[in-house]
Each structure stands twice: as structure tokens, then as C-alpha cells.
Coordinates of C-alpha atoms and ligand atoms in Angstrom, one line a residue:
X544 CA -15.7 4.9 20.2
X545 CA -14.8 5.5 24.0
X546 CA -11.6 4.1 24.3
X547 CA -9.9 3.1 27.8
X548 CA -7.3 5.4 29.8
X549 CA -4.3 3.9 30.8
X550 CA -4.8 2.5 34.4
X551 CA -8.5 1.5 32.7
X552 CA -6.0 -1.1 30.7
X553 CA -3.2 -2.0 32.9
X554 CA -6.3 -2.8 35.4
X555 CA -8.0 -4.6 32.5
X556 CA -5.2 -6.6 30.9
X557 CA -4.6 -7.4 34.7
X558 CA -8.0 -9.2 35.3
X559 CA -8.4 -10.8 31.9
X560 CA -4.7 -12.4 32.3
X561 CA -3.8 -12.7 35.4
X562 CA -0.7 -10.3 35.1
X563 CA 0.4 -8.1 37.6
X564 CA 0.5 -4.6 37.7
X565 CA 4.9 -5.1 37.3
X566 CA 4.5 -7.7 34.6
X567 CA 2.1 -4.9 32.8
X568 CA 4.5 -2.4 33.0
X569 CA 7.7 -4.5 32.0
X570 CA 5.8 -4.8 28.6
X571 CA 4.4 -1.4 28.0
X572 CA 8.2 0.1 29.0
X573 CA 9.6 -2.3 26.6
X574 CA 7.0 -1.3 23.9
X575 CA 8.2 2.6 24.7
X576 CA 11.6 1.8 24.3
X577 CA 10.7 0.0 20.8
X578 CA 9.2 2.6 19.5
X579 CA 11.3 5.0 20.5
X580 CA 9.7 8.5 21.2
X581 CA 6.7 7.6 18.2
X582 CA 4.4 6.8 21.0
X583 CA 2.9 7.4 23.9
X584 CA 2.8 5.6 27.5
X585 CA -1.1 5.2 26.4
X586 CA -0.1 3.9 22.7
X587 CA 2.3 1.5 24.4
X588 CA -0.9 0.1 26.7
X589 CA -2.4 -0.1 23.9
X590 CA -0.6 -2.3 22.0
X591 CA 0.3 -4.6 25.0
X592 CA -3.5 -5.2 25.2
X593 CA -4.0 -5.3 21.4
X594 CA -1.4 -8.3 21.6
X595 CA -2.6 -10.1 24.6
X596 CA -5.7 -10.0 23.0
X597 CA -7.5 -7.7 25.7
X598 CA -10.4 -5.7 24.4
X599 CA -9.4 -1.6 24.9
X600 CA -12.9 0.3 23.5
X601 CA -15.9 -0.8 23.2
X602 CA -17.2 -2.3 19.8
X603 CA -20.2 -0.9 18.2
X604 CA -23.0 -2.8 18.0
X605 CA -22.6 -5.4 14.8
X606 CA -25.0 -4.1 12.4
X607 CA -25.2 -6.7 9.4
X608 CA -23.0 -6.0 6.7
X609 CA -24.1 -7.0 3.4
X610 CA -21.1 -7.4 0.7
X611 CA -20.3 -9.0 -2.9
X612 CA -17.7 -11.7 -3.0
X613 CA -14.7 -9.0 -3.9
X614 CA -15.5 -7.3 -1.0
X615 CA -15.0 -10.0 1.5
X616 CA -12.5 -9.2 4.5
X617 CA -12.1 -11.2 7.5
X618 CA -12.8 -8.4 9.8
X619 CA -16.1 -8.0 9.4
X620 CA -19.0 -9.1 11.3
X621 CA -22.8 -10.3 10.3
X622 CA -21.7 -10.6 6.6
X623 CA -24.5 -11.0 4.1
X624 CA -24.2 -12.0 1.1
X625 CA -26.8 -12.2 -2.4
X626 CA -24.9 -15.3 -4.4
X627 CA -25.6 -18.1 -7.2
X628 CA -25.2 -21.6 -6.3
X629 CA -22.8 -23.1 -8.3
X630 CA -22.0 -26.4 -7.1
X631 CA -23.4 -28.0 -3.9
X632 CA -20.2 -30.6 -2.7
X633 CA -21.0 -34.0 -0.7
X634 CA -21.8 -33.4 3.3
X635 CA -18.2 -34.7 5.1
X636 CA -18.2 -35.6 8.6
X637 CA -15.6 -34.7 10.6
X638 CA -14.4 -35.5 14.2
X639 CA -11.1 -33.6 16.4
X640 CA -10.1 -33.7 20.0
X641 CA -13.0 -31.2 21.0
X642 CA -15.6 -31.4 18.5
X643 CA -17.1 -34.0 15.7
X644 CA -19.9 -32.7 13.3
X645 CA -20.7 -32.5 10.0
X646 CA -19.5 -29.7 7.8
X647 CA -20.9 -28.8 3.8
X648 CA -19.1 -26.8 1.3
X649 CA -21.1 -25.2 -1.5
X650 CA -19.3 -23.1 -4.5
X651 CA -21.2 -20.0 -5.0
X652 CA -20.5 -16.9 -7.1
X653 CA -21.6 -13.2 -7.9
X654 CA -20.6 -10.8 -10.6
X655 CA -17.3 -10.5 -8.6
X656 CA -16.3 -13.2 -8.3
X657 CA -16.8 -16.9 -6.7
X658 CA -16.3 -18.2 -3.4
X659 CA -16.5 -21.5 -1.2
X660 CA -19.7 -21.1 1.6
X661 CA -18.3 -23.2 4.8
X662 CA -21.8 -24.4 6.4
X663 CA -21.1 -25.9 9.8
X664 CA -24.9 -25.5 11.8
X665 CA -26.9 -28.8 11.3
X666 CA -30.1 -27.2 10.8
X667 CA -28.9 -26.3 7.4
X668 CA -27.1 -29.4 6.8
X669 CA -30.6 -30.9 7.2
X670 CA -32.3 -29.0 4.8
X671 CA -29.2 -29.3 2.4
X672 CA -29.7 -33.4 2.6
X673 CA -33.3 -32.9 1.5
X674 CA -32.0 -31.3 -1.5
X675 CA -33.5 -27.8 -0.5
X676 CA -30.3 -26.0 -3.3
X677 CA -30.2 -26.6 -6.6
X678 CA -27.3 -25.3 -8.8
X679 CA -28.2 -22.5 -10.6
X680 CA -30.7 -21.2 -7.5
X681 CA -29.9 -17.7 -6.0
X682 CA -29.3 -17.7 -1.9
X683 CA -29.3 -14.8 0.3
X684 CA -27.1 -15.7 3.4
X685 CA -26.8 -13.5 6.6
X686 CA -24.9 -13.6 9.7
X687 CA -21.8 -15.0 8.1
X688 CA -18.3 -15.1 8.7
X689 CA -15.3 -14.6 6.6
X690 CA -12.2 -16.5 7.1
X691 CA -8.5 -16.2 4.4
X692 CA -8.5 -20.1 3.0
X693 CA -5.1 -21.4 2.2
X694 CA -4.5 -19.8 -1.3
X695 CA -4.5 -16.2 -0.9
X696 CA -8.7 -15.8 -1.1
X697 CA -11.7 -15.8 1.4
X698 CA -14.0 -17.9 2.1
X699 CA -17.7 -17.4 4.0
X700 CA -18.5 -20.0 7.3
X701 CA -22.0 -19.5 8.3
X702 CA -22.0 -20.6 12.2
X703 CA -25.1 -21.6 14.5
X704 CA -26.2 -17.9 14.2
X705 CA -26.1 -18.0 10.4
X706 CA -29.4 -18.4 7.9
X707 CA -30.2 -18.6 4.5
X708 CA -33.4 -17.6 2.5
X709 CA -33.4 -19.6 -1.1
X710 CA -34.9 -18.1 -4.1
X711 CA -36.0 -14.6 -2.0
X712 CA -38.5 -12.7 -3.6
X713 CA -37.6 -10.3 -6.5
X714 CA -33.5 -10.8 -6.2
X715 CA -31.4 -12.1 -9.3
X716 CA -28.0 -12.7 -10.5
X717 CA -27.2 -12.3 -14.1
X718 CA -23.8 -12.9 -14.7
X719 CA -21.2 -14.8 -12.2
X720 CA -18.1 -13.6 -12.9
X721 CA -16.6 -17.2 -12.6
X722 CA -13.0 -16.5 -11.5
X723 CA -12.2 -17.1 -8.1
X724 CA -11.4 -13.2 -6.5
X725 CA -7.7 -13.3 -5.9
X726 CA -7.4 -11.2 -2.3
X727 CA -4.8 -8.9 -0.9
X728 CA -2.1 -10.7 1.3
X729 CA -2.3 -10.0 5.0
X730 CA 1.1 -9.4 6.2
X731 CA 2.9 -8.0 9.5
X732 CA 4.6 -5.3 9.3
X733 CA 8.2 -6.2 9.8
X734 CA 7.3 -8.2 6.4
X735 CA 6.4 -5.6 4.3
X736 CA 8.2 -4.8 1.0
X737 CA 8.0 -1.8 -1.8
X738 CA 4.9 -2.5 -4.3
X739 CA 3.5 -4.5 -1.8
X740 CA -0.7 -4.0 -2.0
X741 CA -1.2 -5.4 1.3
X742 CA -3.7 -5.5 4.2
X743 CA -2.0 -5.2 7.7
X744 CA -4.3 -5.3 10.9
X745 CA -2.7 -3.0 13.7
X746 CA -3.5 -0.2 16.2
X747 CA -3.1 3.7 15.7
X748 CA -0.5 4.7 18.4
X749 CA 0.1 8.4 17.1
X750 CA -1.9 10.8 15.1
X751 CA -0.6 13.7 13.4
X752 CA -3.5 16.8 12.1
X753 CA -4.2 16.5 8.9
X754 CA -2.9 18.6 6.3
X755 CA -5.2 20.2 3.6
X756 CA -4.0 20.5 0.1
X757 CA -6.1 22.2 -3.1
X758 CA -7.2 19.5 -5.4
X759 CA -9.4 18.9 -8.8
X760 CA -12.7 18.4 -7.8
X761 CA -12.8 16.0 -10.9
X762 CA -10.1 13.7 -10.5
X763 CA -8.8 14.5 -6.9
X764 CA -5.6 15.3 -8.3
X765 CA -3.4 18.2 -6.7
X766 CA -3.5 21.4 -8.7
X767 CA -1.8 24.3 -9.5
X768 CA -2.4 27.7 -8.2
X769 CA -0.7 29.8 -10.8
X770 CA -2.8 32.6 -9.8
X771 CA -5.4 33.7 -12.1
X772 CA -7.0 30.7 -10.6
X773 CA -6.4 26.8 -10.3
X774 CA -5.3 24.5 -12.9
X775 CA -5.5 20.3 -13.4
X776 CA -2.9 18.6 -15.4
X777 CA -6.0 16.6 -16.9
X778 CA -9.1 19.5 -16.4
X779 CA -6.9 22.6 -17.5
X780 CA -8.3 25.7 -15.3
X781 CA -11.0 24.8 -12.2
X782 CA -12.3 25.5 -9.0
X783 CA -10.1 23.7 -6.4
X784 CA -11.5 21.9 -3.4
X785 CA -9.2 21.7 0.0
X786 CA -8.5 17.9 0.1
X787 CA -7.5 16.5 4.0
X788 CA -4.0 14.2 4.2
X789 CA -3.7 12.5 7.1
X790 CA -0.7 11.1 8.9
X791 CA -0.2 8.2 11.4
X792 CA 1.5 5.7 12.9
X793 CA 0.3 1.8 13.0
X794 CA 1.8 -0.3 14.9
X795 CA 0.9 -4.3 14.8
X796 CA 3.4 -5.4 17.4
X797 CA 5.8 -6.5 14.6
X798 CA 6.9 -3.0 13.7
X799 CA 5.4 0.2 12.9
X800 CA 4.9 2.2 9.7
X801 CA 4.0 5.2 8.7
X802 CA 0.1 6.0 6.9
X803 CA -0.7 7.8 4.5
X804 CA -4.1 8.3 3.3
X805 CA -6.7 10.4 1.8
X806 CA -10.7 11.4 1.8
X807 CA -13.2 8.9 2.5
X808 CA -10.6 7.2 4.0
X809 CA -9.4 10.1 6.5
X810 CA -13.3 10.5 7.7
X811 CA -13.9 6.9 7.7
X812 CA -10.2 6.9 10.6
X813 CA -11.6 10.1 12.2
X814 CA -15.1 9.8 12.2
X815 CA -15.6 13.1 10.8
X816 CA -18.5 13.9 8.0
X817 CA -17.0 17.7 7.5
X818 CA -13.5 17.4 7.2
X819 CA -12.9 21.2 7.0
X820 CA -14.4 21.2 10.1
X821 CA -10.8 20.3 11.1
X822 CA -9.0 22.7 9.0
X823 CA -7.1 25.2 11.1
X824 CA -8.4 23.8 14.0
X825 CA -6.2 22.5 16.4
X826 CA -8.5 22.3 19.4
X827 CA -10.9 20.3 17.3
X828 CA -8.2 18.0 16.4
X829 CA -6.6 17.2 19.5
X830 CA -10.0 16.2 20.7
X831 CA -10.4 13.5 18.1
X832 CA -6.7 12.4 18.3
X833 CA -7.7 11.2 21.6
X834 CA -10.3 9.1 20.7
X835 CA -8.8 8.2 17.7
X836 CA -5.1 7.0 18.8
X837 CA -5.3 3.5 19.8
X838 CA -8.0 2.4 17.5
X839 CA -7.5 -1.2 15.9
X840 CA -7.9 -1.3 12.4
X841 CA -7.4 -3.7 9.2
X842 CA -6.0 -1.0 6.8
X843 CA -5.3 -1.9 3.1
X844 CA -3.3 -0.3 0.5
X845 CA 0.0 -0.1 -0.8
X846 CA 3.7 0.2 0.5
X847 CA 5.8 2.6 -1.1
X848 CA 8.9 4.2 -0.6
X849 CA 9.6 7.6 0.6
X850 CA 13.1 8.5 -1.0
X851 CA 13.2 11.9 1.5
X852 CA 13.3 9.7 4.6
X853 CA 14.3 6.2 2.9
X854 CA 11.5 4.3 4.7
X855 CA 8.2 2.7 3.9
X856 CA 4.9 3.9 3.9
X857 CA 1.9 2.5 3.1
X858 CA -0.6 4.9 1.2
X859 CA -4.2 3.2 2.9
X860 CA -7.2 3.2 -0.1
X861 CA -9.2 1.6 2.5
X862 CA -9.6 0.3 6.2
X863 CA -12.3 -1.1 8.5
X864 CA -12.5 -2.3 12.1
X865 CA -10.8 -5.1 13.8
X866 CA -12.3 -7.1 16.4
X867 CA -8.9 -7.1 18.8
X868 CA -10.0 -11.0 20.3
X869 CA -9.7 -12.4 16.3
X870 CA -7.1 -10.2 16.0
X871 CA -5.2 -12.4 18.7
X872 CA -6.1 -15.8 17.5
X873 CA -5.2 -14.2 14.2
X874 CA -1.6 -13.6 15.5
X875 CA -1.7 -16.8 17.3
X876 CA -2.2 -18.9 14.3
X877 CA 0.3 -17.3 12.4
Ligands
LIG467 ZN1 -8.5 17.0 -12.7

């Protein structure tokens, strides 16, 4: 993902906000001095336009993602979904200062979970009115969106660009698991606590190289070298497998924190199949922390304590892309 070089974003956050060039560099000094020596005067841009809202890399084209209730996170794109219908609720019509419509709200479920579907687009309103969903019928939405509803779980709002095939061909759901999915809390950063399982949406501003340790190729556990060979507390004596750690520091404007995280994880942030492609390889590394530092991310895991420098981290177990304009109305909101 080609990210943007520094006078690429002062000249960017310039254009898109009508800043000047000093105003630019007030903020990005005052970021520095925030964070101390953790970033760089690029990380610091960074951020600025990751708060203003100004887009700093170019976003891949939005493939459709197709997800089960549990699953659902507000940062992604082109959602689709295979659910039940469980209860189609009366059409409302609403009016506001900019806009008046009609908006439907249907309770669907997989064997997740259940959710409310937000349909806004009066083409399907129409065909809802005609009676086209019956409770009990399965729907196969695309081009959704997710948004957080007020009680700690998702929702999916399907927009003008959103459809819906009833009945397809050959798809079934069996069991609806009929509990609603309780989601992680989205939290800044200065609000996070210990035991917190958390998602936080911020931007890398430093990367450190990962670190390789020798695990169980079973359970992923560390083991022992006690050498006549390699042993797991759980598997007693096996081959070990050079696991990547990575380091790095996220920033959402509210704070920093440390990350810790693991595997999939690590080549999902680096973009690396062949992590031991990176092992003892610095050269390889620094080239990828370049591309790699200043990339926005929703990251979710869990914040725990580390006792040898009494501060928190949060250990990732997953993390996907964040589209830096919701980001801002995201922030906004709040
Ligand atoms: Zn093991």
C-alpha cells in the first residue's frame, strides 16, 4: 500500500483543509513533542492527517467481503452477508433537516448470532411492501455496511448500492443461534484499562523488527530447548517452529500504546506470506517498515499489563483496515 511522504501530506492536508503550510507544521511539532522521541516527523504527519480526516495511502480496491453476524466490524467495506429472516418490522418514515425517506428494519440471524438489517434504498422498501420476505426465508445481502448500534453490538445498513437475492439457489441455514452477538467495545486509547478486550482504530507511527521465538507447532506455545531437542509443556518432546513477535506503536491521537501480536496477525500488519523471509534480515525489514509505519488500522485484542515497564499493552488477536474518512466522522461523533 503506497503510502505518502511527508511534504506529499503537509501538501495534501493543505489542499483538502485549507491549512497552511505553518498551521501544518504547528500540529505535526506538537504531535512530536507528544510523543516524545516514539515517532517520527513522518509518524507525526501521519497522525495530523489521520485526525483531520485526510486520506494518506491509497485504499485497495473494495473487494466484497462476505462475513457471519459474529464477525461484523465497522471497518469493513462491501459486507455480505447469508442470514435467516426473523422478523420483518413495520416500514417508518422519517424526515431531518437534510433528508426525509423511509427506512425498514428487519431482525435477521445466523448460527452466530442475530442482528438488525437497516434498509434505507426505496427500491427495496418497494419490494418489502409487496411482501417479497417472509419470516423464516433465507437472504443473501451484498454491498452492506456495518455500523456499532447503541448497546455494545453491530448492526448492517444496506445503502443505494446495496441488494439482496431471497431464497438463492442451493444456500441454507439450519440453526440461528438466537442471541444477539455481544461485540467488543471500541475505545480510545487514553481510555483503556487492564483486561480490557477492546478494539481501538489508530495508525502505526513506529515499527520495531520482529523477534522470532521457537514454538510447538501444535499449540503455538513457546518451548523449551533443553538440548536433546525441544520440549512443550502440553506435547512433551517436538520439532519447534520459529514463531515471528512483532512490536509497534499505535497511536489514535488520544494516546499511544504499545502492540504486541503474533502470526497471522504479524503477516496480515506486514503483508508478508514468508515470515522467515524476515528473519535476520534487516535490509528486508527496514523496507517494509516503511511502508508499513503509518498504516491505519482497527486492531482488536486485549490490554494487559507489562509489570517490567509498568505500562499497558495490548496483545492484538486480530486487525483489519480502516477507512481514515469514517475514521474521522467516527472521532467526530464521539
Ligand atoms: Zn504444544
Amino acid at each position: 500500500m503506497p503510502t505518502l511522504n511527508y511534504e506529499e501530506i503537509v501538501t495534501k492536508i493543505s489542499t483538502e483543509k485549507g491549512l497552511t503550510r505553518e498551521e501544518i507544521e504547528v500540529k505535526v511539532k506538537a504531535k512530536l513533542n507528544q510523543l516524545s522521541d516514539l515517532i517520527s516527523k513522518d509518524g507525526a504527519a501521519h497522525i495530523v492527517a489521520n485526525e483531520l480526516g485526510v486520506r494518506v495511502y491509497e485504499t485497495p480496491s473494495t473487494t466484497p467481503k462476505k462475513v457471519s453476524i459474529k464477525e461484523l466490524n465497522p471497518a469493513f467495506k462491501n459486507v455480505e452477508l447469508l442470514v435467516k429472516v426473523l422478523k420483518v418490522n413495520e416500514i417508518r418514515s422519517f424526515k431531518t433537516a437534510s433528508r426525509e425517506g423511509r427506512v425498514a428494519n428487519i431482525l435477521v440471524g445466523d448460527d452466530t448470532g442475530t442482528c438488525r438489517l437497516v434498509v434505507w434504498d426505496e427500491k427495496q422498501i418497494k419490494e418489502l411492501e409487496q411482501g417479497c420476505l417472509k419470516d423464516g426465508c433465507i437472504l443473501k445481502v451484498m454491498n452492506c455496511y456495518v455500523r456499532d448500534n447503541n448497546f455494545g453490538g453491530k448492526e448492517v445498513h444496506m445503502g443505494s448500492q446495496a441488494s439482496w437475492v431471497v431464497d438463492p439457489a442451493g444456500e441454507t441455514i439450519t440453526n440461528v443461534k438466537s442471541a444477539p452477538v455481544q461485540n467488543i467495545d471500541r475505545k480510545f486509547i487514553k481510555d483503556l484499562q487492564e483486561n480490557d478486550n477492546v478494539s481501538v482504530v489508530g495508525t502505526i507511527v513506529q515499527i520495531f523488527e520482529p523477534r522470532f521465538y521457537d514454538s510447538c507447532p501444535q499449540c503455538n506455545k513457546k518451548v523449551e530447548n533443553r538440548g536433546d531437542g525441544y520440549f512443550c509443556s502440553t506435547h512433551n518432546q517436538v520439532a519447534s517452529v520459529p514463531q515471528a513477535i512483532l512490536n509497534f506503536v499505535f497511536d489514535d491521537g488520544t494516546e499511544n500504546i504499545r502492540v504486541v501480536c503474533f502470526r497471522d496477525v504479524v503477516k496480515q500488519i506486514l503483508e508478508v506470506d514468508d515470515l522467515l523471509t524476515l528473519k535476520d534480515n534487516p535490509d528486508k525489514f527496514r523496507e517494509i517498515q516503511r511502508k508499513v509505519a503509518g498504516k491505519q488500522l482497527t486492531i482488536t485484542g486485549r490490554v494487559n499489563k507489562n509489570t517490567f515497564f509498568n505500562r499497558l499493552e495490548l496483545t492484538a488477536n486480530g486487525c483489519s483496515e480502516t477507512n481514515p474518512k469514517e475514521l474521522a466522522v467516527e472521532i467526530e461523533k464521539k
